Amino acid sequence: MYNRQLDAFIKTADLGSFSKAAEAMYISTPAVIQQINLMENRCGFRLFIRSTHGVKLTSAGKSFYEDAKTLIRLSEDALDRARLLAQSSEYTVRVATSPLYKCRLLPEIWARASRQLPELKIEILPMAEYQNRGTSFSMLGVRYDMWEGIYGTISWKGMCQFLELTRSPICCAVAKHHRYAARQILTMEDFDGECIVMPIEGVSAELDGFRQEVLHNHPAVRIIDSSYYGVDTFTLCEINPYILITQPIYSDIHTNLITIPLETDYTMPYGLIYANEPTAATEKFIQATKKMLKKGELKNI
């Protein structure tokens, strides 16, 4: 990982002698001197003060010495992490979670899959409450292998693989003091003259279709775009008379809002989002889940 000339440099600095460094490294003294000379030529400054009594570091050499030890340690740590990942990828599935991406269905699915694949292990890792989509997907397949949640059928295409587990109906959520708070169900006609909060265009084909229907049939509606659903979005709808376009599964997140069913045929795909190049363990788990779906074993989860 790092330039092996660093080993000769550090050993020489520790022992204060080219010959002692050569002996400790089981190479010739001229070979050590040559490596140090190459390093000094590359750096453009002297690393050692040389004398008949041995060598000692220059001021620049002392600074480089401390940093070189750090570089070697970081390099070794990187190798250890990569080695551990390579070993664990055969048997461990790393699942990211956050308030938005909770493991709602996964525990039951995992329990059933484990009967077929007892060698698999699961590791739960926290995902930051707010991450832009680029950051989330850049970590997919690197820090974690999958998460569970609503799938963006447009913006997420090609960034991951998706296994649909169920469809989640579009519904509404309002503050407790909202005039619709006591309603058992809402219709799109109820949106007339209201402000609704929903995800920006280009995330989901289903939501874009829903948006177009609302705008076409109810032009008096004002749509407030939200690039990300988080605490700030929910708070906005708590303190304002807005209607949040959401899904029933999120009712346990925005607990200060009242979730109300909406009379609509629009639904959102919900399931497992996983890396384009899944690990061996992830692939085994996904295949086992697909088999259970095909057999109808997950209908009641």
Short mmCIF file of C-alpha atoms in Angstrom, two decimals:
data_model
loop_
_atom_site.label_atom_id
_atom_site.label_comp_id
_atom_site.label_asym_id
_atom_site.label_seq_id
_atom_site.Cartn_x
_atom_site.Cartn_y
_atom_site.Cartn_z
CA MET A 1 0.00 0.00 0.00
CA TYR A 2 2.76 2.48 0.90
CA ASN A 3 6.24 3.01 -0.56
CA ARG A 4 8.57 0.47 1.08
CA GLN A 5 11.32 3.09 1.14
CA LEU A 6 9.51 4.35 4.23
CA ASP A 7 10.55 1.18 6.06
CA ALA A 8 14.23 1.88 5.35
CA PHE A 9 13.80 5.52 6.36
CA ILE A 10 12.08 4.74 9.68
CA LYS A 11 14.47 1.92 10.57
CA THR A 12 17.48 4.15 9.86
CA ALA A 13 15.99 6.95 11.95
CA ASP A 14 15.26 4.58 14.84
CA LEU A 15 18.73 2.99 14.84
CA GLY A 16 20.78 6.03 13.77
CA SER A 17 22.83 3.99 11.33
CA PHE A 18 22.60 2.74 7.76
CA SER A 19 24.44 -0.44 8.60
CA LYS A 20 22.28 -1.22 11.64
CA ALA A 21 19.15 -0.58 9.60
CA ALA A 22 20.46 -2.88 6.86
CA GLU A 23 21.18 -5.61 9.38
CA ALA A 24 17.72 -5.32 10.94
CA MET A 25 16.08 -5.47 7.49
CA TYR A 26 18.30 -8.32 6.21
CA ILE A 27 19.52 -6.31 3.24
CA SER A 28 22.86 -4.73 2.34
CA THR A 29 23.99 -1.33 3.62
CA PRO A 30 24.36 0.07 0.05
CA ALA A 31 20.74 -0.95 -0.63
CA VAL A 32 19.53 1.06 2.39
CA ILE A 33 21.64 4.08 1.40
CA GLN A 34 20.30 3.88 -2.14
CA GLN A 35 16.68 3.90 -0.89
CA ILE A 36 17.34 6.90 1.37
CA ASN A 37 19.08 8.75 -1.49
CA LEU A 38 16.08 8.09 -3.74
CA MET A 39 13.72 9.38 -1.05
CA GLU A 40 15.76 12.56 -0.53
CA ASN A 41 15.90 13.19 -4.29
CA ARG A 42 12.15 12.70 -4.53
CA CYS A 43 11.46 14.95 -1.54
CA GLY A 44 13.90 17.64 -2.66
CA PHE A 45 15.49 18.05 0.78
CA ARG A 46 17.81 16.22 3.17
CA LEU A 47 16.27 13.78 5.62
CA PHE A 48 19.46 12.90 7.50
CA ILE A 49 22.62 14.61 8.69
CA ARG A 50 25.36 12.11 7.92
CA SER A 51 28.65 11.76 9.82
CA THR A 52 31.26 9.15 10.62
CA HIS A 53 29.41 8.52 13.89
CA GLY A 54 26.13 7.66 12.18
CA VAL A 55 23.10 9.62 11.01
CA LYS A 56 20.45 11.80 12.65
CA LEU A 57 17.32 13.39 11.34
CA THR A 58 17.21 16.94 10.04
CA SER A 59 14.35 19.19 11.19
CA ALA A 60 12.48 18.34 8.00
CA GLY A 61 13.36 14.68 8.52
CA LYS A 62 11.87 14.73 12.02
CA SER A 63 8.59 16.10 10.68
CA PHE A 64 8.55 13.56 7.87
CA TYR A 65 9.36 10.77 10.35
CA GLU A 66 6.21 11.39 12.41
CA ASP A 67 4.02 11.63 9.34
CA ALA A 68 5.59 8.51 7.80
CA LYS A 69 4.68 6.46 10.86
CA THR A 70 1.11 7.75 10.60
CA LEU A 71 0.99 6.86 6.90
CA ILE A 72 2.11 3.31 7.61
CA ARG A 73 -0.40 2.92 10.42
CA LEU A 74 -3.24 4.24 8.25
CA SER A 75 -2.19 1.98 5.40
CA GLU A 76 -2.16 -1.06 7.66
CA ASP A 77 -5.55 -0.08 9.12
CA ALA A 78 -6.97 0.26 5.61
CA LEU A 79 -5.70 -3.20 4.70
CA ASP A 80 -7.14 -4.68 7.89
CA ARG A 81 -10.56 -3.14 7.20
CA ALA A 82 -10.54 -4.32 3.60
CA ARG A 83 -9.43 -7.80 4.65
CA LEU A 84 -12.18 -7.95 7.28
CA LEU A 85 -14.74 -6.79 4.71
CA ALA A 86 -13.60 -9.43 2.22
CA GLN A 87 -13.97 -12.10 4.88
CA SER A 88 -17.33 -10.90 6.23
CA SER A 89 -18.93 -10.32 2.80
CA GLU A 90 -19.43 -14.09 2.51
CA TYR A 91 -21.60 -14.30 5.61
CA THR A 92 -22.65 -10.82 6.80
CA VAL A 93 -25.32 -8.50 5.40
CA ARG A 94 -24.90 -4.88 6.52
CA VAL A 95 -28.23 -3.07 6.77
CA ALA A 96 -28.43 0.73 7.02
CA THR A 97 -31.19 2.25 9.14
CA SER A 98 -32.46 5.75 9.89
CA PRO A 99 -35.77 7.25 11.05
CA LEU A 100 -36.91 7.27 7.41
CA TYR A 101 -35.48 3.85 6.54
CA LYS A 102 -36.50 1.68 9.47
CA CYS A 103 -36.41 -2.09 9.42
CA ARG A 104 -40.15 -2.65 9.41
CA LEU A 105 -40.44 -5.88 7.42
CA LEU A 106 -36.85 -7.05 7.46
CA PRO A 107 -36.81 -8.69 10.94
CA GLU A 108 -39.55 -11.16 9.99
CA ILE A 109 -38.06 -11.81 6.55
CA TRP A 110 -34.62 -12.34 8.09
CA ALA A 111 -36.02 -14.77 10.66
CA ARG A 112 -37.54 -16.87 7.89
CA ALA A 113 -34.49 -16.64 5.61
CA SER A 114 -32.22 -17.67 8.47
CA ARG A 115 -33.91 -21.06 8.59
CA GLN A 116 -32.63 -21.67 5.07
CA LEU A 117 -29.32 -19.85 5.51
CA PRO A 118 -28.25 -20.26 9.15
CA GLU A 119 -24.69 -19.21 8.31
CA LEU A 120 -25.73 -15.65 7.44
CA LYS A 121 -25.38 -12.84 9.96
CA ILE A 122 -26.91 -9.36 9.96
CA GLU A 123 -25.22 -6.11 11.01
CA ILE A 124 -27.31 -2.99 11.62
CA LEU A 125 -25.55 0.30 10.84
CA PRO A 126 -26.84 3.86 11.37
CA MET A 127 -27.45 6.08 8.36
CA ALA A 128 -27.33 9.83 9.00
CA GLU A 129 -30.82 11.33 9.28
CA TYR A 130 -30.00 13.66 6.40
CA GLN A 131 -27.89 12.48 3.52
CA ASN A 132 -28.29 13.58 -0.07
CA ARG A 133 -29.02 10.79 -2.50
CA GLY A 134 -25.51 10.87 -3.95
CA THR A 135 -23.94 10.34 -0.53
CA SER A 136 -26.34 7.54 0.38
CA PHE A 137 -25.73 5.61 -2.81
CA SER A 138 -21.97 6.17 -2.79
CA MET A 139 -21.92 4.26 0.52
CA LEU A 140 -24.17 1.46 -0.77
CA GLY A 141 -21.95 -1.55 -1.35
CA VAL A 142 -19.12 0.14 0.56
CA ARG A 143 -20.29 0.86 4.11
CA TYR A 144 -23.58 -1.00 3.96
CA ASP A 145 -25.27 -3.50 1.66
CA MET A 146 -28.94 -2.56 1.75
CA TRP A 147 -31.70 -0.61 3.38
CA GLU A 148 -35.48 -0.94 3.51
CA GLY A 149 -37.85 1.73 2.28
CA ILE A 150 -39.80 3.46 -0.47
CA TYR A 151 -38.09 3.25 -3.86
CA GLY A 152 -37.67 6.26 -6.16
CA THR A 153 -38.56 4.73 -9.52
CA ILE A 154 -37.00 7.59 -11.53
CA SER A 155 -34.08 9.13 -9.68
CA TRP A 156 -32.82 5.88 -8.17
CA LYS A 157 -32.84 3.94 -11.42
CA GLY A 158 -29.38 2.54 -12.16
CA MET A 159 -28.03 3.62 -8.77
CA CYS A 160 -29.08 0.42 -7.03
CA GLN A 161 -31.11 -2.76 -7.31
CA PHE A 162 -34.56 -3.05 -5.78
CA LEU A 163 -36.68 -5.94 -4.59
CA GLU A 164 -40.32 -4.95 -4.14
CA LEU A 165 -41.95 -6.44 -1.05
CA THR A 166 -45.25 -4.56 -1.11
CA ARG A 167 -47.04 -1.43 -2.33
CA SER A 168 -47.58 1.47 0.05
CA PRO A 169 -50.64 3.68 -0.60
CA ILE A 170 -50.26 7.44 -0.85
CA CYS A 171 -52.00 9.12 2.06
CA CYS A 172 -51.98 12.45 3.91
CA ALA A 173 -50.80 13.76 7.27
CA VAL A 174 -51.88 16.98 8.98
CA ALA A 175 -51.23 18.78 12.23
CA LYS A 176 -53.53 18.03 15.17
CA HIS A 177 -55.08 21.50 14.91
CA HIS A 178 -55.75 21.22 11.15
CA ARG A 179 -59.39 21.42 10.08
CA TYR A 180 -59.08 17.95 8.51
CA ALA A 181 -57.57 16.36 11.62
CA ALA A 182 -60.80 14.59 12.59
CA ARG A 183 -61.50 13.22 9.10
CA GLN A 184 -61.46 9.47 8.54
CA ILE A 185 -60.55 9.77 4.85
CA LEU A 186 -59.68 12.53 2.38
CA THR A 187 -60.31 12.92 -1.33
CA MET A 188 -58.43 15.02 -3.87
CA GLU A 189 -61.37 17.43 -3.86
CA ASP A 190 -60.37 18.25 -0.30
CA PHE A 191 -57.09 19.67 -1.67
CA ASP A 192 -58.90 22.62 -3.29
CA GLY A 193 -57.51 25.85 -1.86
CA GLU A 194 -54.98 23.94 0.29
CA CYS A 195 -51.18 23.81 0.40
CA ILE A 196 -49.78 20.32 0.01
CA VAL A 197 -46.18 19.28 0.69
CA MET A 198 -44.71 16.53 -1.46
CA PRO A 199 -41.38 15.31 -2.90
CA ILE A 200 -39.86 17.21 -5.81
CA GLU A 201 -40.49 16.12 -9.39
CA GLY A 202 -38.24 13.51 -10.95
CA VAL A 203 -37.97 11.20 -7.94
CA SER A 204 -40.89 8.86 -8.54
CA ALA A 205 -43.06 8.14 -11.57
CA GLU A 206 -45.98 7.44 -9.24
CA LEU A 207 -45.63 10.76 -7.41
CA ASP A 208 -45.17 12.66 -10.66
CA GLY A 209 -48.39 11.12 -11.97
CA PHE A 210 -50.15 12.02 -8.75
CA ARG A 211 -48.84 15.60 -9.01
CA GLN A 212 -50.07 16.01 -12.58
CA GLU A 213 -53.54 14.75 -11.66
CA VAL A 214 -53.76 17.18 -8.76
CA LEU A 215 -52.59 20.15 -10.86
CA HIS A 216 -54.89 19.26 -13.76
CA ASN A 217 -58.05 18.70 -11.75
CA HIS A 218 -57.43 21.09 -8.86
CA PRO A 219 -55.55 24.14 -10.15
CA ALA A 220 -56.25 26.07 -6.95
CA VAL A 221 -53.93 23.75 -5.03
CA ARG A 222 -50.51 25.10 -4.07
CA ILE A 223 -47.72 22.49 -4.07
CA ILE A 224 -44.71 22.99 -1.81
CA ASP A 225 -41.75 20.88 -2.96
CA SER A 226 -39.58 19.05 -0.44
CA SER A 227 -36.25 17.66 -1.62
CA TYR A 228 -35.98 15.39 1.41
CA TYR A 229 -38.45 14.15 4.04
CA GLY A 230 -36.98 14.68 7.49
CA VAL A 231 -37.65 16.37 10.81
CA ASP A 232 -37.63 19.80 9.17
CA THR A 233 -40.35 18.75 6.69
CA PHE A 234 -42.55 17.29 9.42
CA THR A 235 -42.09 20.35 11.63
CA LEU A 236 -43.08 22.58 8.70
CA CYS A 237 -46.38 20.73 8.49
CA GLU A 238 -46.89 20.83 12.25
CA ILE A 239 -46.72 24.60 12.51
CA ASN A 240 -48.48 25.39 9.22
CA PRO A 241 -51.92 24.33 7.90
CA TYR A 242 -50.28 22.18 5.22
CA ILE A 243 -51.21 18.70 4.02
CA LEU A 244 -48.23 16.34 3.84
CA ILE A 245 -48.29 13.73 1.08
CA THR A 246 -46.87 10.65 2.74
CA GLN A 247 -47.28 6.89 3.24
CA PRO A 248 -48.90 5.01 6.15
CA ILE A 249 -45.57 3.37 7.01
CA TYR A 250 -44.18 6.78 7.98
CA SER A 251 -46.85 7.46 10.60
CA ASP A 252 -44.45 6.21 13.26
CA ILE A 253 -41.95 8.92 12.25
CA HIS A 254 -44.08 12.07 12.18
CA THR A 255 -45.93 11.17 15.39
CA ASN A 256 -47.10 14.76 15.94
CA LEU A 257 -49.02 14.60 12.69
CA ILE A 258 -52.26 12.72 12.12
CA THR A 259 -52.11 10.27 9.22
CA ILE A 260 -55.31 10.09 7.13
CA PRO A 261 -56.04 7.69 4.24
CA LEU A 262 -56.50 9.28 0.81
CA GLU A 263 -58.99 8.10 -1.79
CA THR A 264 -56.57 7.36 -4.64
CA ASP A 265 -55.23 4.42 -6.61
CA TYR A 266 -51.64 5.68 -6.48
CA THR A 267 -49.24 3.49 -4.53
CA MET A 268 -45.48 3.50 -3.99
CA PRO A 269 -43.11 0.51 -4.26
CA TYR A 270 -41.69 -0.51 -0.90
CA GLY A 271 -38.93 -3.04 -0.37
CA LEU A 272 -35.20 -3.69 -0.20
CA ILE A 273 -32.74 -1.30 -1.85
CA TYR A 274 -29.37 -3.00 -2.36
CA ALA A 275 -26.07 -2.54 -4.19
CA ASN A 276 -25.73 -3.03 -7.94
CA GLU A 277 -22.92 -5.46 -7.19
CA PRO A 278 -24.13 -7.23 -4.05
CA THR A 279 -21.84 -9.20 -1.79
CA ALA A 280 -22.15 -12.98 -1.72
CA ALA A 281 -24.09 -12.83 1.54
CA THR A 282 -26.47 -10.16 0.23
CA GLU A 283 -27.09 -12.11 -2.96
CA LYS A 284 -27.94 -15.23 -0.95
CA PHE A 285 -30.39 -13.30 1.21
CA ILE A 286 -32.03 -11.60 -1.79
CA GLN A 287 -32.46 -14.91 -3.63
CA ALA A 288 -33.96 -16.51 -0.53
CA THR A 289 -36.39 -13.58 -0.19
CA LYS A 290 -37.38 -13.83 -3.86
CA LYS A 291 -38.20 -17.50 -3.39
CA MET A 292 -40.38 -16.73 -0.38
CA LEU A 293 -42.18 -14.00 -2.32
CA LYS A 294 -42.80 -16.37 -5.21
CA LYS A 295 -44.25 -18.99 -2.88
CA GLY A 296 -46.46 -16.40 -1.19
CA GLU A 297 -44.82 -16.90 2.18
CA LEU A 298 -44.46 -13.16 2.86
CA LYS A 299 -48.04 -12.06 2.20
CA ASN A 300 -48.85 -11.50 5.84
CA ILE A 301 -45.76 -9.67 6.98
#
